[in-house]
XYZ file of N, CA, C and O in Angstrom:
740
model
N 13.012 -29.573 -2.715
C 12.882 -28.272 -2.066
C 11.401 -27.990 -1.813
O 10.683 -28.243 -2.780
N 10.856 -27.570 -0.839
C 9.723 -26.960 -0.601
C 9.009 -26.031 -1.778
O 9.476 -25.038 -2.337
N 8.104 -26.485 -1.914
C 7.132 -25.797 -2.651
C 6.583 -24.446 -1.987
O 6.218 -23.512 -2.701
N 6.551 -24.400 -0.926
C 5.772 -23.065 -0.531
C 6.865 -21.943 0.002
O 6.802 -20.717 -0.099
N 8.131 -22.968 0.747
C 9.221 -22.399 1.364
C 10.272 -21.308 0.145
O 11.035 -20.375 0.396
N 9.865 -21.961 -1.215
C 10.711 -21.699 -2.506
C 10.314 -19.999 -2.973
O 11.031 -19.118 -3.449
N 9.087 -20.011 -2.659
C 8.090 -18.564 -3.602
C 8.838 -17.373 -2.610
O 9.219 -17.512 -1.447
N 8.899 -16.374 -3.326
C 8.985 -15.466 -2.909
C 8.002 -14.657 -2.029
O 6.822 -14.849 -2.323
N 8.202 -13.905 -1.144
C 6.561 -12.588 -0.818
C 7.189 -11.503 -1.036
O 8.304 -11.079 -0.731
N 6.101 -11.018 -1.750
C 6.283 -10.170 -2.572
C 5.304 -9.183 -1.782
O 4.124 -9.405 -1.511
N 6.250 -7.740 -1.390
C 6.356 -6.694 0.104
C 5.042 -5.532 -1.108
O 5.226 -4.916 -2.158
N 4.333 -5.653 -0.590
C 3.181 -4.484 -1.047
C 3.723 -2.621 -0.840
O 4.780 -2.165 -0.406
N 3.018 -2.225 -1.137
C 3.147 -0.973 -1.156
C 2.920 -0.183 0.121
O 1.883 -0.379 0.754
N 3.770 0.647 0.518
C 4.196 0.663 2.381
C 4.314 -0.002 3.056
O 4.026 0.264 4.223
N 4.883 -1.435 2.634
C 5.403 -1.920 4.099
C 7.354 -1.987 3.879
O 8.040 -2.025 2.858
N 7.617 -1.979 4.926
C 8.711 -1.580 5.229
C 9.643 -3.211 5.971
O 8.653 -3.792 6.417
N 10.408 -3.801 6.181
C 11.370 -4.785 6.682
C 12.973 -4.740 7.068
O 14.009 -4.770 6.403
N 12.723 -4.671 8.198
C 14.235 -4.518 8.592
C 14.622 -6.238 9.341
O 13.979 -6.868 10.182
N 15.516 -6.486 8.843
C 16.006 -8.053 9.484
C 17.079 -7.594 9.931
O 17.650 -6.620 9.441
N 17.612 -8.455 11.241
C 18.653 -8.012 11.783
C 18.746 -10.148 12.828
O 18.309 -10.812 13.768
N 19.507 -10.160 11.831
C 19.949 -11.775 12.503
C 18.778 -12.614 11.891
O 18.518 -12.881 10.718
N 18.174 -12.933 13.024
C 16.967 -13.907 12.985
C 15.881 -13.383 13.422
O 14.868 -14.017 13.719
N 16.119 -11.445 13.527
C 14.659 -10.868 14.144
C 14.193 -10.447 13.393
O 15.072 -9.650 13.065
N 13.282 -10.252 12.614
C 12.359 -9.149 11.581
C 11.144 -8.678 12.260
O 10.342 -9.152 13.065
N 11.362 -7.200 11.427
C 10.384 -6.302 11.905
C 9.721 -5.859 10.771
O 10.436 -5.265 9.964
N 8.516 -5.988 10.481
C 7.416 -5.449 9.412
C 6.870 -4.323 9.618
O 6.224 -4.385 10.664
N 6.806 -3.298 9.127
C 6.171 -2.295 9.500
C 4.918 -1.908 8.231
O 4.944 -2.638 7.240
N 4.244 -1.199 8.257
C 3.091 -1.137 7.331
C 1.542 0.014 7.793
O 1.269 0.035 8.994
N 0.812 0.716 7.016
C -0.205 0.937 7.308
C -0.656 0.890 8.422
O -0.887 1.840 9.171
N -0.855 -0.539 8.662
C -1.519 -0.996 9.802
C -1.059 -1.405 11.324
O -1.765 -1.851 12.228
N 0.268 -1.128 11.324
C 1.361 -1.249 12.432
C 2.320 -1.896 12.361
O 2.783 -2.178 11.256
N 2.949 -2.357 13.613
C 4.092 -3.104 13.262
C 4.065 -4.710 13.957
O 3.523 -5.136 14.976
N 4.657 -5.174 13.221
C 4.858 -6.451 13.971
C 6.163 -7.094 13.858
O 6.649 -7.183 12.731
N 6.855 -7.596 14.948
C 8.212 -8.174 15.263
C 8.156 -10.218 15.505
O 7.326 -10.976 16.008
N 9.301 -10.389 14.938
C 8.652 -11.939 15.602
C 10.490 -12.537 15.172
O 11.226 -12.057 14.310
N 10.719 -13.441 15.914
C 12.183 -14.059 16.172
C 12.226 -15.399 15.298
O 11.873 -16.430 15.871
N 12.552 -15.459 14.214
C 12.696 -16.403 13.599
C 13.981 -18.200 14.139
O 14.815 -18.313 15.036
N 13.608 -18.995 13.299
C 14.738 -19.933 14.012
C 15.793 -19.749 13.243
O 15.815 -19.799 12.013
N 16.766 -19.512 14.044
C 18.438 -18.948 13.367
C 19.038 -19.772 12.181
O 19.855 -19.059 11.600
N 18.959 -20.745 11.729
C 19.470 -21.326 10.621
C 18.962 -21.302 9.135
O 19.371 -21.762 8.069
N 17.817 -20.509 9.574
C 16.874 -19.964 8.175
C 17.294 -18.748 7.746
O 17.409 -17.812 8.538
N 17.588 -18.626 6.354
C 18.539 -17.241 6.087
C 17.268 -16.168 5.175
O 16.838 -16.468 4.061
N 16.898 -15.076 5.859
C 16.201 -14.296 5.184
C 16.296 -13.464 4.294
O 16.033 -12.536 5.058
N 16.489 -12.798 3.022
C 17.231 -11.727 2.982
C 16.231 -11.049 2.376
O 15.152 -11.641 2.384
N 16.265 -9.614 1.666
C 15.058 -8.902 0.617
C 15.892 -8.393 -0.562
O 16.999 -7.891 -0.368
N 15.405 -8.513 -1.687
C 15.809 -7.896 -2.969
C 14.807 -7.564 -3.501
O 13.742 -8.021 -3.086
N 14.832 -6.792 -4.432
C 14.226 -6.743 -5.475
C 12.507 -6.235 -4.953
O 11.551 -6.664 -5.598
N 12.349 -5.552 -4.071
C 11.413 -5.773 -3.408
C 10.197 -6.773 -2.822
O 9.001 -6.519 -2.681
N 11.091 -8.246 -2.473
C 10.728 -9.261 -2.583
C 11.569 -10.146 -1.348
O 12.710 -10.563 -1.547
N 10.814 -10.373 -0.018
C 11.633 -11.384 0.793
C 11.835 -13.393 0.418
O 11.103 -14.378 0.511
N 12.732 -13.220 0.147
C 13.545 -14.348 0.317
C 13.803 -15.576 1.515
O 14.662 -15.330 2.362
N 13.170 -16.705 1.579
C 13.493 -17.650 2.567
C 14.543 -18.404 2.357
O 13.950 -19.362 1.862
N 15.923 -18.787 2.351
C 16.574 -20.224 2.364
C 16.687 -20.717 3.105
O 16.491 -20.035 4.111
N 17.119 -22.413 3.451
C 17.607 -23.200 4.183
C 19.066 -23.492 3.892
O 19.587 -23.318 2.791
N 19.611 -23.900 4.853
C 21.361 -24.045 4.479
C 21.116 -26.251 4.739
O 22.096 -26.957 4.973
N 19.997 -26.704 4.640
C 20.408 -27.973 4.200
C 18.917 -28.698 3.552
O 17.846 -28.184 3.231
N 19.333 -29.908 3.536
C 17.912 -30.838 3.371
C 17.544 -31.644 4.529
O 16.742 -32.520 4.204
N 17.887 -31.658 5.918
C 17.420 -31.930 7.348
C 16.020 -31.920 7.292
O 15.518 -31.046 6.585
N 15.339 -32.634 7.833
C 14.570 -32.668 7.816
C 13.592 -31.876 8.862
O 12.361 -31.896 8.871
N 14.430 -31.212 9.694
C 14.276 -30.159 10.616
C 14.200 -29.106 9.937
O 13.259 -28.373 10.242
N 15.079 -28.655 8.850
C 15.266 -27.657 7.759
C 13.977 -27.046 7.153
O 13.337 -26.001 7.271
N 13.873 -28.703 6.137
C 12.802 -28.144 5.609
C 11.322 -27.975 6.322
O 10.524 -27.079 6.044
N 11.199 -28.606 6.913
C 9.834 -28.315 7.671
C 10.052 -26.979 8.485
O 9.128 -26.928 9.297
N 10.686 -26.122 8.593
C 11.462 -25.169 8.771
C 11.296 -23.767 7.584
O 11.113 -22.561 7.751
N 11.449 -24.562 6.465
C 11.572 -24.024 5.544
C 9.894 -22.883 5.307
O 9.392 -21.762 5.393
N 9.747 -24.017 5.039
C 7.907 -23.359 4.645
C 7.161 -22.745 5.568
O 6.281 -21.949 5.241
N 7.395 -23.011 6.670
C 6.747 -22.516 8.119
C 7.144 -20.789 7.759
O 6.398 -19.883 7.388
N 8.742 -20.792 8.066
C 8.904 -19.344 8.401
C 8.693 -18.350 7.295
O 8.705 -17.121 7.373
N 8.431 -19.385 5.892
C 7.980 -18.225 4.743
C 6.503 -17.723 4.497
O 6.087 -16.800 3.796
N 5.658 -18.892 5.532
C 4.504 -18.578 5.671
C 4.349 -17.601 6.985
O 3.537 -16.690 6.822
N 4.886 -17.644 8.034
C 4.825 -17.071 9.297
C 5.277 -15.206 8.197
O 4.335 -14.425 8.063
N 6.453 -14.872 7.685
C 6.511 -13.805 7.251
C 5.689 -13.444 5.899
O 5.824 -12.467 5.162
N 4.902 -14.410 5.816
C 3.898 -13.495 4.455
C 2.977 -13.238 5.173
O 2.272 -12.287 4.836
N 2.654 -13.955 6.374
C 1.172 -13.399 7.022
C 2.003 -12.332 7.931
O 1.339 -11.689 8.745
N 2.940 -12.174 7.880
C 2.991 -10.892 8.664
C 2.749 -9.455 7.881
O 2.075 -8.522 8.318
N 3.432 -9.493 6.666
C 3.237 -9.030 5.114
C 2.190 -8.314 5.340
O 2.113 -7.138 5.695
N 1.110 -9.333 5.046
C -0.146 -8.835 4.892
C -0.765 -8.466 6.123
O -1.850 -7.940 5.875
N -0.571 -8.510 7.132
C -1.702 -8.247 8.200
C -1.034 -6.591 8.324
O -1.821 -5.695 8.629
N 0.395 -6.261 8.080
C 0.433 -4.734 8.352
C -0.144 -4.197 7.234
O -0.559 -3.072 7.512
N -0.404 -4.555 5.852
C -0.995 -4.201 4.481
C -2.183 -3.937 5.254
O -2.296 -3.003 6.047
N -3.274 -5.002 4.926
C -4.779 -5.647 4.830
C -5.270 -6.066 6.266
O -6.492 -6.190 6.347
N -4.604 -6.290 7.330
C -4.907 -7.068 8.481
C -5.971 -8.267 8.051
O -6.446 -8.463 6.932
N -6.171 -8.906 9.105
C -6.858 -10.042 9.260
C -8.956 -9.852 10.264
O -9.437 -9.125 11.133
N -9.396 -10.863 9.492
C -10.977 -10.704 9.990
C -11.042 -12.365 10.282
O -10.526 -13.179 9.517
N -11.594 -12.645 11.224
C -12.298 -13.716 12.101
C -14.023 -13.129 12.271
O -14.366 -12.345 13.156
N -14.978 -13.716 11.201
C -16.433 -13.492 11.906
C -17.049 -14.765 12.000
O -17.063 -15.721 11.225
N -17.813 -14.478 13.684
C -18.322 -15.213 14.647
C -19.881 -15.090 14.013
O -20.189 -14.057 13.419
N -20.951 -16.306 14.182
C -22.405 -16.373 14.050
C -22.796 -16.731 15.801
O -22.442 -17.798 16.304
N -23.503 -15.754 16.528
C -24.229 -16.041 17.497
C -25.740 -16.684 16.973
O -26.523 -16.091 16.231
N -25.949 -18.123 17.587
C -27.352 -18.826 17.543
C -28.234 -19.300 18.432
O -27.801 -20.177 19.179
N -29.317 -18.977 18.561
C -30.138 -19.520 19.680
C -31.333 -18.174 20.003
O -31.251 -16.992 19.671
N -32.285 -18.800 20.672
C -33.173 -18.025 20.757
C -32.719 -17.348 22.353
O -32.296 -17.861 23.389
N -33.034 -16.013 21.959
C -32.575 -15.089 23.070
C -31.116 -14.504 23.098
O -30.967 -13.412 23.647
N -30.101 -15.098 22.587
C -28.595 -15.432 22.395
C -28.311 -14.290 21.440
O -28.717 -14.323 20.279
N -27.520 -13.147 21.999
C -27.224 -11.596 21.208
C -25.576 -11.298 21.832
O -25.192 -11.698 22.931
N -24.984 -10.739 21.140
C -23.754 -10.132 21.548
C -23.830 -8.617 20.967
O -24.513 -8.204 20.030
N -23.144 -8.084 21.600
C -23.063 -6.330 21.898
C -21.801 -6.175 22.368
O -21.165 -6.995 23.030
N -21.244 -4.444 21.787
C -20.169 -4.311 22.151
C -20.744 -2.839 23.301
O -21.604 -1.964 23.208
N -19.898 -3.154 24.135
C -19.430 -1.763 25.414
C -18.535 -1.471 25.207
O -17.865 -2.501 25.139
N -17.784 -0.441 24.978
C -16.490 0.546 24.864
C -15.767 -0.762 23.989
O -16.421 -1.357 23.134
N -14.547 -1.079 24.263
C -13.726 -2.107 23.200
C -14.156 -3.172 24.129
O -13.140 -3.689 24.594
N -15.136 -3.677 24.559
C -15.134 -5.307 25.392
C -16.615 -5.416 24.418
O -17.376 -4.619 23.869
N -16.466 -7.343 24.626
C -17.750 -7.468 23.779
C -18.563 -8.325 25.016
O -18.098 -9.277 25.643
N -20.097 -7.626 25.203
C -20.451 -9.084 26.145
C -21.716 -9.326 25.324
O -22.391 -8.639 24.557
N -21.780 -10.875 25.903
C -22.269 -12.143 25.022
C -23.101 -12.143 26.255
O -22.767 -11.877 27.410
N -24.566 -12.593 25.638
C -25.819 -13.033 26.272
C -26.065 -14.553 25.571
O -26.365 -14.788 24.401
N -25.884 -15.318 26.459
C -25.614 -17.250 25.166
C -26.434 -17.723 26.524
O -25.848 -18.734 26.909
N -27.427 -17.462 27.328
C -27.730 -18.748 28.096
C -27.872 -19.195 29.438
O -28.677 -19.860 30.089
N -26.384 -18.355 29.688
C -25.960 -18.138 31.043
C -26.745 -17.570 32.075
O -27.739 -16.985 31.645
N -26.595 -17.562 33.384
C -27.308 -16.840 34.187
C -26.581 -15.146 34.212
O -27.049 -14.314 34.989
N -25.788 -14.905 33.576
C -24.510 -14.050 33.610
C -24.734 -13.433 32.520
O -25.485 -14.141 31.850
N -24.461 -12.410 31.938
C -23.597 -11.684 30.648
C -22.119 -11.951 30.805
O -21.531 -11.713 31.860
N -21.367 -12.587 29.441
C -19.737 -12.748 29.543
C -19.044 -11.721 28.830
O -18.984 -11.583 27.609
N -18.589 -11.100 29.614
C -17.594 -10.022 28.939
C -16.243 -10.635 28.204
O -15.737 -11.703 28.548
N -15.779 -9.867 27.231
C -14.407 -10.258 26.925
C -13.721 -9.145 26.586
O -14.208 -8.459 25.687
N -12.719 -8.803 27.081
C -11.958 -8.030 27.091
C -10.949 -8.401 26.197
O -10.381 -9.483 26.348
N -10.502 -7.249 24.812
C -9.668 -7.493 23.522
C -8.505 -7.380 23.969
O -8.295 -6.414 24.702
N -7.713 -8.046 23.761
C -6.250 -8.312 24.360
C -5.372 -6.674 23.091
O -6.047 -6.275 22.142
N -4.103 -6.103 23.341
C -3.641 -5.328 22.860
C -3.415 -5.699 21.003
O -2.672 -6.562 20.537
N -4.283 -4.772 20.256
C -4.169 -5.492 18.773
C -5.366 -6.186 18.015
O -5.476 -6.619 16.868
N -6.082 -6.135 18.920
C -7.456 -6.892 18.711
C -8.587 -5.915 19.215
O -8.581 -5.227 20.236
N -9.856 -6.062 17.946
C -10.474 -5.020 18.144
C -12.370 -5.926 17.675
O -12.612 -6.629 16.694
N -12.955 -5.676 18.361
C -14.425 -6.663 18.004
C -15.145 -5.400 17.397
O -14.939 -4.214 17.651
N -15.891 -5.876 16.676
C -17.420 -4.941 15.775
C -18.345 -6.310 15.695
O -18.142 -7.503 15.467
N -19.451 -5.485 16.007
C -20.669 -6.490 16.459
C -21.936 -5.905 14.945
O -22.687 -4.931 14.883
N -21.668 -6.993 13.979
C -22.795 -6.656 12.888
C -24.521 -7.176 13.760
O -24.731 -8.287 14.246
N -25.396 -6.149 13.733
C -26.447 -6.540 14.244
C -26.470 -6.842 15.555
O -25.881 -6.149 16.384
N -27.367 -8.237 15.955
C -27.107 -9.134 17.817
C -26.400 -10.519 17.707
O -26.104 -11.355 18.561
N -26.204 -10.458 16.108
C -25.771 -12.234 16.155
C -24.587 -12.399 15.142
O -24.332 -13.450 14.554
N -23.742 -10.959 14.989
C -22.846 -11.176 14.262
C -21.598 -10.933 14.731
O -21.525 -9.731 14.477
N -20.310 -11.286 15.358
C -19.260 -10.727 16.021
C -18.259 -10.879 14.812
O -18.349 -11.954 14.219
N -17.212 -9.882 14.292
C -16.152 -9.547 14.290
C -15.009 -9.352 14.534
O -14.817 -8.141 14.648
N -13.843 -10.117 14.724
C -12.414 -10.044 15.431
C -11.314 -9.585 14.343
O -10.888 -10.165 13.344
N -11.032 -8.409 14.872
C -10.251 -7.607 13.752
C -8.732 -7.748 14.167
O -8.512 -8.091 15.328
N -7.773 -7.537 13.408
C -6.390 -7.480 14.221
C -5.465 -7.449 12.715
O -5.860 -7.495 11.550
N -3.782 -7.330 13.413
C -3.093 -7.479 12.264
C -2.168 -8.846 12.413
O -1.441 -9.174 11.475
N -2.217 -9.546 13.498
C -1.454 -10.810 13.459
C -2.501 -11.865 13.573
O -3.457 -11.984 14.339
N -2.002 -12.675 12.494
C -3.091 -13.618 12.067
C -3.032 -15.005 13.291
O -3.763 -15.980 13.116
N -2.267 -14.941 14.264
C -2.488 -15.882 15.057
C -2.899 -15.898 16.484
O -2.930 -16.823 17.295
N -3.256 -14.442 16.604
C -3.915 -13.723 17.307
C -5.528 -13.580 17.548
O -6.206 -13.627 18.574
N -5.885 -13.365 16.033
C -6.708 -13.130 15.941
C -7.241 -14.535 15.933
O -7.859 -14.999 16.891
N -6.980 -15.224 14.792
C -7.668 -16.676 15.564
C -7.414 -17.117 16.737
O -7.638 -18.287 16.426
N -7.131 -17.188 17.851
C -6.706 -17.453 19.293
C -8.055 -16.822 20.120
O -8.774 -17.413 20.927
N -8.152 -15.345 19.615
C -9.405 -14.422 20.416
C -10.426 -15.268 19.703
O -11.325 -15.727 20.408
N -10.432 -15.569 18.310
C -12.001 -15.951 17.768
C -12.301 -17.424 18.710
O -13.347 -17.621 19.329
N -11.511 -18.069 18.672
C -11.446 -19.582 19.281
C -12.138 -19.654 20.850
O -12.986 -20.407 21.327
N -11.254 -18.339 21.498
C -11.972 -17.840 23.326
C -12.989 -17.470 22.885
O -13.881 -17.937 23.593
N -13.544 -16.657 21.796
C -14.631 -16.324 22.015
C -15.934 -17.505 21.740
O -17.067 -17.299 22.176
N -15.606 -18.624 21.032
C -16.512 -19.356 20.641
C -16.820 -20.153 21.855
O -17.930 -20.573 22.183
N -15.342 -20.355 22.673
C -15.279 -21.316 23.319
C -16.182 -20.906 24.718
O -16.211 -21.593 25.739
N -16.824 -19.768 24.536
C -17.851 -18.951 25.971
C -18.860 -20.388 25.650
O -19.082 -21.128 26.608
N -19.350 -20.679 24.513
C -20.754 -21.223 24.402
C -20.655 -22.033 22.657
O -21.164 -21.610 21.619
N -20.143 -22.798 22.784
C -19.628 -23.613 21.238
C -21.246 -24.046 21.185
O -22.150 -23.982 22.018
N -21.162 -24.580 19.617
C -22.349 -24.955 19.030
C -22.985 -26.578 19.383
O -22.403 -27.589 18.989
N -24.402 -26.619 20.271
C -24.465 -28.016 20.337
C -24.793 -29.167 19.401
O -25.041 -28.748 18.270
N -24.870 -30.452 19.516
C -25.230 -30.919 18.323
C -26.550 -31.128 17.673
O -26.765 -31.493 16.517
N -27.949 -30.644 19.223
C -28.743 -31.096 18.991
C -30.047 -30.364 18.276
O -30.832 -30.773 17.421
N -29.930 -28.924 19.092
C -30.612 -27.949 18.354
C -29.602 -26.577 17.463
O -29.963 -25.638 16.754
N -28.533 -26.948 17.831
C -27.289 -26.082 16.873
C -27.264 -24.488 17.492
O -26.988 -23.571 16.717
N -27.490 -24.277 18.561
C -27.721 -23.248 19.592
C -26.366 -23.080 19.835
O -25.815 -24.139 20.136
N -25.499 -21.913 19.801
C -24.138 -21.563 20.155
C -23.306 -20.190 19.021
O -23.878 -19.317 18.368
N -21.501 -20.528 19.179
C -21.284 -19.406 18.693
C -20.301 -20.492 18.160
O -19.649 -21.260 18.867
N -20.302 -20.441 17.001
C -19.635 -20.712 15.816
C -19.515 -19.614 14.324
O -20.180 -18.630 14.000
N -18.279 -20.365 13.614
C -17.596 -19.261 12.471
C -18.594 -19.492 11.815
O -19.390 -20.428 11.898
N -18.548 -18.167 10.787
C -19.247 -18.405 9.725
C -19.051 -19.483 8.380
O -18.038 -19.907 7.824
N -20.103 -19.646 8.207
C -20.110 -20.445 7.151
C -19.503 -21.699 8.155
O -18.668 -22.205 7.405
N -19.460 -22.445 9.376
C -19.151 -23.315 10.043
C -20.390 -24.063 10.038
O -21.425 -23.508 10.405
N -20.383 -25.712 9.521
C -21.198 -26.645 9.467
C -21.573 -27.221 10.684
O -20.537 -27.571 11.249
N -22.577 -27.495 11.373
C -22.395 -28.122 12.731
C -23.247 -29.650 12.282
O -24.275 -29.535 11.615
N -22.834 -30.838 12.623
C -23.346 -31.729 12.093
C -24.936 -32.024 13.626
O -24.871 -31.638 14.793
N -25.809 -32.593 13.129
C -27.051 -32.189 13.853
C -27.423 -34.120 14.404
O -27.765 -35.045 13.668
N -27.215 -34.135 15.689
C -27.973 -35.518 15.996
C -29.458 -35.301 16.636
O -29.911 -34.361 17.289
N -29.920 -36.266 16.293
C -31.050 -36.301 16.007
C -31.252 -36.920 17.803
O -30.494 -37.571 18.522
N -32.802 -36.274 18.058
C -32.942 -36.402 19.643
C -33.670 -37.977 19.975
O -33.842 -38.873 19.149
N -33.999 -37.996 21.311
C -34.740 -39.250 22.109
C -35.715 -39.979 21.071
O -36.742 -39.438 20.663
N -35.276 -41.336 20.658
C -36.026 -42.040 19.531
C -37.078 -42.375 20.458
O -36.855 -42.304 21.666
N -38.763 -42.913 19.793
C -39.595 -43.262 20.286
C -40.380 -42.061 21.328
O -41.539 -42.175 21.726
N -39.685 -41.190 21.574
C -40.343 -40.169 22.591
C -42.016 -40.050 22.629
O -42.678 -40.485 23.571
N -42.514 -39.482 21.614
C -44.107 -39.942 21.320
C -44.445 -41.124 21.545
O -45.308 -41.240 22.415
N -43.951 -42.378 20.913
C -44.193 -43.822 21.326
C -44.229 -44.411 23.069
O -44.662 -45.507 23.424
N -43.743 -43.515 23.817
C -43.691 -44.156 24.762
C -44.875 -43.805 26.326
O -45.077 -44.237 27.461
N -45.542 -42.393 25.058
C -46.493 -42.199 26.253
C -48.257 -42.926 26.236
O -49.250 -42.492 26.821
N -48.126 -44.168 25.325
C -49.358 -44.844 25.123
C -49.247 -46.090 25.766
O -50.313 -46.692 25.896
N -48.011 -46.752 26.297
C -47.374 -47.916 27.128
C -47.323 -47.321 28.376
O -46.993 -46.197 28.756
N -47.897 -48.760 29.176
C -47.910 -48.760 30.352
C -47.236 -50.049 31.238
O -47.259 -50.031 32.468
């Protein structure tokens, strides 16, 4: 049996679950979220505690299994606690700023890039080089952080771009001999 598919989630304080077939609806603090599960996975709640089973050992099942008990704990929590994605802007000159709910990015371009927060998603800009992607569905919010990196990703050579925090960028090293080659003729 699944190890992760087996645990219970255990429903925090105001959130609310109504299942009806294979649809569940979370409600919570922080809003609501709906999402259509695959029909042969049986959900139920007791004890103030949702429940995942499978009705076999298929191997469709179980990989089945653990998915949809993880898909409904992050739903759990994002109406509790929601979810944070923070972005590091790098490079000299390279600042992001927010205008009303859009964030635009200065990375380089001849342009400023706007991005406009899709419904649920909300940016806060710490400082010129810190972006924020707030939301309550956790696959959302990484999706916006991902567009947003993807304006101007990190290069390898001087590490100039927009990458996560605490994100390692591995660094190659530039044109060998460069000094050496201006004393040959």
């Amino acid at each position: 049996m699944s190890r992760i598919g087996r645990q219970p989630i255990p429903l925090l304080p105001g959130v609310n679950v109504q299942i009806e077939g294979s649809r569940v609806t979370v409600k919570g603090p922080k809003g609501q979220l709906t999402r259509e599960f695959h029909p042969d996975m049986r959900i139920t709640q007791a004890d103030g505690q949702l429940i995942v089973t499978r009705p076999s050992d298929e191997k469709l099942h179980r990989a089945l299994h653990g998915l949809t008990r993880t898909l409904l704990a992050n739903m759990v929590v994002g109406v509790s606690q929601g979810f944070t994605k923070t972005l590091e802007v790098q490079g000299v000159g390279y600042r992001a700023q927010k205008q009303g709910p859009n964030l635009v990015l200065a990375v380089g371009y001849s342009h400023p890039v706007e991005i406009t927060p899709p419904p649920g998603i909300e940016f806060t800009v710490e400082g010129t080089n810190r972006i924020h992607v707030h939301g309550i569905d956790k696959e959302l919010v990484g999706q916006v952080a991902a567009d947003v990196r993807r304006v101007r990703p990190p290069e390898p050579y001087k590490g100039k771009g927009i990458r996560y925090l605490g994100e390692v960028v591995r660094r190659k090293a530039g044109k060998a001999g460069k000094a050496g080659k201006a004393g040959r003729k």
